[in-house]
PDB file of C-alpha atoms in Angstrom:
ATOM      1  CA  MET A1313      14.693   4.253   2.101  1.00 81.00           C
ATOM      2  CA  ASN A1314      12.040   6.514   3.575  1.00 89.00           C
ATOM      3  CA  ILE A1315      10.053   5.004   6.470  1.00 93.00           C
ATOM      4  CA  GLN A1316       7.427   7.249   8.045  1.00 94.00           C
ATOM      5  CA  SER A1317       6.961   6.924  11.787  1.00 94.00           C
ATOM      6  CA  ASP A1318       3.206   7.610  11.769  1.00 94.00           C
ATOM      7  CA  LEU A1319       2.393   4.580   9.588  1.00 97.00           C
ATOM      8  CA  LYS A1320       2.169   0.821  10.094  1.00 97.00           C
ATOM      9  CA  TYR A1321       3.733  -1.603   7.607  1.00 97.00           C
ATOM     10  CA  THR A1322       3.156  -5.114   6.251  1.00 97.00           C
ATOM     11  CA  LYS A1323       5.801  -7.723   5.448  1.00 96.00           C
ATOM     12  CA  SER A1324       4.744  -7.408   1.793  1.00 96.00           C
ATOM     13  CA  HIS A1325       5.712  -3.683   1.867  1.00 96.00           C
ATOM     14  CA  GLU A1326       2.378  -1.878   2.039  1.00 97.00           C
ATOM     15  CA  TRP A1327       1.726   0.984   4.439  1.00 97.00           C
ATOM     16  CA  VAL A1328      -1.421   1.522   6.513  1.00 97.00           C
ATOM     17  CA  LYS A1329      -2.430   4.932   7.848  1.00 96.00           C
ATOM     18  CA  ASP A1330      -4.993   4.791  10.631  1.00 92.00           C
ATOM     19  CA  LEU A1331      -7.518   7.583  10.091  1.00 91.00           C
ATOM     20  CA  GLY A1332      -9.431   6.791  13.272  1.00 86.00           C
ATOM     21  CA  GLY A1333     -13.043   5.688  13.487  1.00 80.00           C
ATOM     22  CA  SER A1334     -12.235   2.255  11.961  1.00 90.00           C
ATOM     23  CA  CYS A1335     -10.982   3.849   8.744  1.00 95.00           C
ATOM     24  CA  ALA A1336      -7.535   3.612   7.073  1.00 97.00           C
ATOM     25  CA  LEU A1337      -5.602   4.381   3.894  1.00 97.00           C
ATOM     26  CA  ILE A1338      -3.413   1.727   2.237  1.00 98.00           C
ATOM     27  CA  GLY A1339      -0.610   2.142  -0.292  1.00 97.00           C
ATOM     28  CA  LEU A1340       2.741   0.773  -1.456  1.00 96.00           C
ATOM     29  CA  ASP A1341       5.725   1.937   0.558  1.00 96.00           C
ATOM     30  CA  ASP A1342       9.009   3.462  -0.558  1.00 95.00           C
ATOM     31  CA  TYR A1343      10.862   0.140  -0.364  1.00 94.00           C
ATOM     32  CA  ALA A1344       8.333  -1.556  -2.681  1.00 93.00           C
ATOM     33  CA  GLN A1345       8.284   1.184  -5.297  1.00 94.00           C
ATOM     34  CA  ASP A1346      12.087   1.268  -5.303  1.00 93.00           C
ATOM     35  CA  GLN A1347      12.345  -2.514  -5.764  1.00 92.00           C
ATOM     36  CA  LEU A1348       9.700  -2.561  -8.512  1.00 93.00           C
ATOM     37  CA  GLY A1349      11.080   0.325 -10.524  1.00 93.00           C
ATOM     38  CA  GLU A1350       8.925   2.554 -12.700  1.00 95.00           C
ATOM     39  CA  LEU A1351       5.237   1.642 -12.416  1.00 96.00           C
ATOM     40  CA  VAL A1352       3.395   1.599 -15.736  1.00 96.00           C
ATOM     41  CA  PHE A1353      -0.046   0.207 -14.763  1.00 96.00           C
ATOM     42  CA  ILE A1354      -2.173  -0.208 -11.649  1.00 96.00           C
ATOM     43  CA  ASN A1355      -5.211  -2.496 -11.562  1.00 95.00           C
ATOM     44  CA  LEU A1356      -7.423  -1.042  -8.818  1.00 96.00           C
ATOM     45  CA  PRO A1357     -10.463  -2.601  -7.112  1.00 97.00           C
ATOM     46  CA  GLU A1358     -13.933  -1.044  -6.937  1.00 96.00           C
ATOM     47  CA  SER A1359     -15.467   1.022  -4.155  1.00 96.00           C
ATOM     48  CA  GLY A1360     -17.729  -1.184  -2.080  1.00 96.00           C
ATOM     49  CA  ASP A1361     -15.535  -4.272  -2.499  1.00 97.00           C
ATOM     50  CA  SER A1362     -14.422  -6.094   0.627  1.00 97.00           C
ATOM     51  CA  VAL A1363     -10.748  -6.545   1.496  1.00 98.00           C
ATOM     52  CA  THR A1364      -9.191  -9.069   3.848  1.00 97.00           C
ATOM     53  CA  ALA A1365      -5.962  -8.586   5.767  1.00 96.00           C
ATOM     54  CA  GLY A1366      -3.161 -10.508   4.065  1.00 96.00           C
ATOM     55  CA  GLU A1367      -5.018 -10.939   0.769  1.00 97.00           C
ATOM     56  CA  ALA A1368      -4.402  -9.172  -2.560  1.00 97.00           C
ATOM     57  CA  PHE A1369      -6.764  -6.362  -3.557  1.00 97.00           C
ATOM     58  CA  ALA A1370      -4.879  -4.900  -6.543  1.00 97.00           C
ATOM     59  CA  ASP A1371      -1.857  -5.451  -8.722  1.00 96.00           C
ATOM     60  CA  VAL A1372       0.796  -3.193 -10.162  1.00 96.00           C
ATOM     61  CA  GLU A1373       2.860  -3.596 -13.291  1.00 96.00           C
ATOM     62  CA  SER A1374       6.333  -2.140 -13.497  1.00 94.00           C
ATOM     63  CA  VAL A1375       9.039  -2.306 -16.108  1.00 89.00           C
ATOM     64  CA  LYS A1376      10.365  -5.288 -14.105  1.00 85.00           C
ATOM     65  CA  ALA A1377       7.345  -7.357 -13.005  1.00 89.00           C
ATOM     66  CA  VAL A1378       3.666  -7.638 -12.112  1.00 94.00           C
ATOM     67  CA  THR A1379       3.102  -7.732  -8.345  1.00 94.00           C
ATOM     68  CA  ASP A1380       0.065  -8.094  -6.109  1.00 97.00           C
ATOM     69  CA  VAL A1381      -0.778  -5.425  -3.540  1.00 97.00           C
ATOM     70  CA  PHE A1382      -2.030  -6.815  -0.217  1.00 97.00           C
ATOM     71  CA  SER A1383      -4.357  -5.333   2.369  1.00 97.00           C
ATOM     72  CA  GLY A1384      -3.181  -4.767   5.914  1.00 96.00           C
ATOM     73  CA  VAL A1385      -6.752  -4.686   7.232  1.00 96.00           C
ATOM     74  CA  THR A1386     -10.139  -6.370   6.802  1.00 97.00           C
ATOM     75  CA  GLY A1387     -13.015  -4.093   5.855  1.00 97.00           C
ATOM     76  CA  LYS A1388     -14.911  -2.437   3.008  1.00 98.00           C
ATOM     77  CA  ILE A1389     -13.390  -0.160   0.374  1.00 98.00           C
ATOM     78  CA  ALA A1390     -14.918   3.299   0.833  1.00 97.00           C
ATOM     79  CA  GLU A1391     -12.859   5.037  -1.838  1.00 97.00           C
ATOM     80  CA  VAL A1392     -10.345   4.219  -4.577  1.00 97.00           C
ATOM     81  CA  ASN A1393      -7.633   6.659  -5.678  1.00 97.00           C
ATOM     82  CA  GLU A1394      -8.655   6.750  -9.345  1.00 95.00           C
ATOM     83  CA  ALA A1395      -5.897   9.277 -10.153  1.00 95.00           C
ATOM     84  CA  LEU A1396      -3.391   6.401  -9.953  1.00 95.00           C
ATOM     85  CA  ALA A1397      -5.039   4.588 -12.862  1.00 91.00           C
ATOM     86  CA  ASP A1398      -4.092   7.445 -15.196  1.00 93.00           C
ATOM     87  CA  ASN A1399      -0.767   8.231 -13.548  1.00 95.00           C
ATOM     88  CA  PRO A1400       0.794   5.162 -11.859  1.00 96.00           C
ATOM     89  CA  GLN A1401       4.165   6.957 -11.675  1.00 95.00           C
ATOM     90  CA  LYS A1402       2.740   8.995  -8.771  1.00 96.00           C
ATOM     91  CA  VAL A1403       3.544   5.998  -6.562  1.00 96.00           C
ATOM     92  CA  ASN A1404       7.221   6.243  -7.573  1.00 96.00           C
ATOM     93  CA  GLU A1405       7.256  10.009  -7.056  1.00 96.00           C
ATOM     94  CA  ASP A1406       5.388  10.091  -3.715  1.00 96.00           C
ATOM     95  CA  PRO A1407       4.639   6.614  -2.319  1.00 96.00           C
ATOM     96  CA  TYR A1408       3.196   7.916   0.956  1.00 96.00           C
ATOM     97  CA  GLY A1409       0.999  10.515  -0.737  1.00 95.00           C
ATOM     98  CA  SER A1410      -0.277   8.029  -3.314  1.00 96.00           C
ATOM     99  CA  TRP A1411      -2.718   5.851  -1.392  1.00 97.00           C
ATOM    100  CA  PHE A1412      -4.542   3.087  -3.281  1.00 98.00           C
ATOM    101  CA  ILE A1413      -7.666   2.579  -1.200  1.00 98.00           C
ATOM    102  CA  LYS A1414      -9.513   3.995   1.781  1.00 98.00           C
ATOM    103  CA  VAL A1415     -10.987   1.206   3.898  1.00 98.00           C
ATOM    104  CA  GLU A1416     -13.869   1.648   6.353  1.00 97.00           C
ATOM    105  CA  ASP A1417     -15.714  -0.654   8.750  1.00 95.00           C
ATOM    106  CA  ILE A1418     -12.399  -2.272   9.706  1.00 94.00           C
ATOM    107  CA  SER A1419     -13.045  -5.478  11.592  1.00 93.00           C
ATOM    108  CA  ALA A1420      -9.477  -6.816  11.799  1.00 92.00           C
ATOM    109  CA  PHE A1421      -5.877  -5.756  11.352  1.00 91.00           C
ATOM    110  CA  GLY A1422      -3.233  -7.983   9.818  1.00 91.00           C
ATOM    111  CA  GLU A1423       0.271  -8.408  11.175  1.00 93.00           C
ATOM    112  CA  LEU A1424       1.387  -4.792  11.079  1.00 96.00           C
ATOM    113  CA  MET A1425       4.757  -3.441  12.171  1.00 97.00           C
ATOM    114  CA  ASN A1426       5.593  -0.006  13.502  1.00 96.00           C
ATOM    115  CA  ALA A1427       8.342   2.013  11.772  1.00 96.00           C
ATOM    116  CA  GLY A1428      11.175   0.635  13.941  1.00 95.00           C
ATOM    117  CA  GLU A1429      10.110  -2.972  13.512  1.00 97.00           C
ATOM    118  CA  TYR A1430       9.688  -2.420   9.778  1.00 96.00           C
ATOM    119  CA  LYS A1431      13.158  -0.885   9.421  1.00 95.00           C
ATOM    120  CA  ASP A1432      14.676  -3.892  11.178  1.00 95.00           C
ATOM    121  CA  TYR A1433      12.662  -6.218   8.909  1.00 95.00           C
ATOM    122  CA  CYS A1434      13.876  -4.466   5.732  1.00 92.00           C
ATOM    123  CA  ASP A1435      17.485  -4.352   6.949  1.00 92.00           C
ATOM    124  CA  ALA A1436      17.381  -8.130   7.466  1.00 89.00           C
ATOM    125  CA  GLN A1437      16.258  -8.810   3.891  1.00 83.00           C
TER     126      GLN A1437
END
């Protein structure tokens, strides 16, 4: 399992990359994509939508299941990675390069873990 030290993580296995200036990228982490298996469809939100920390903003369909994707922050979606809609397998190939949304105007962060805390959390599961 690949855990990147420069990211924060949620208990539902999303990563959050702080871009500074109350802006962040959010995606599914390596653990999640491995557990889900090959992704075949991603239902993405729209730019301009609001997201709330701890609440679902998208869902992914794999060969195994359909799963919600949760936000680690509260804010407004500035950009959606539309390339994932046509090629959901990118998340399996490069989970940390395949962000789902860019969030701006962040007003709150959810319960995020650093890489060490997240590793301990995953090891305990």
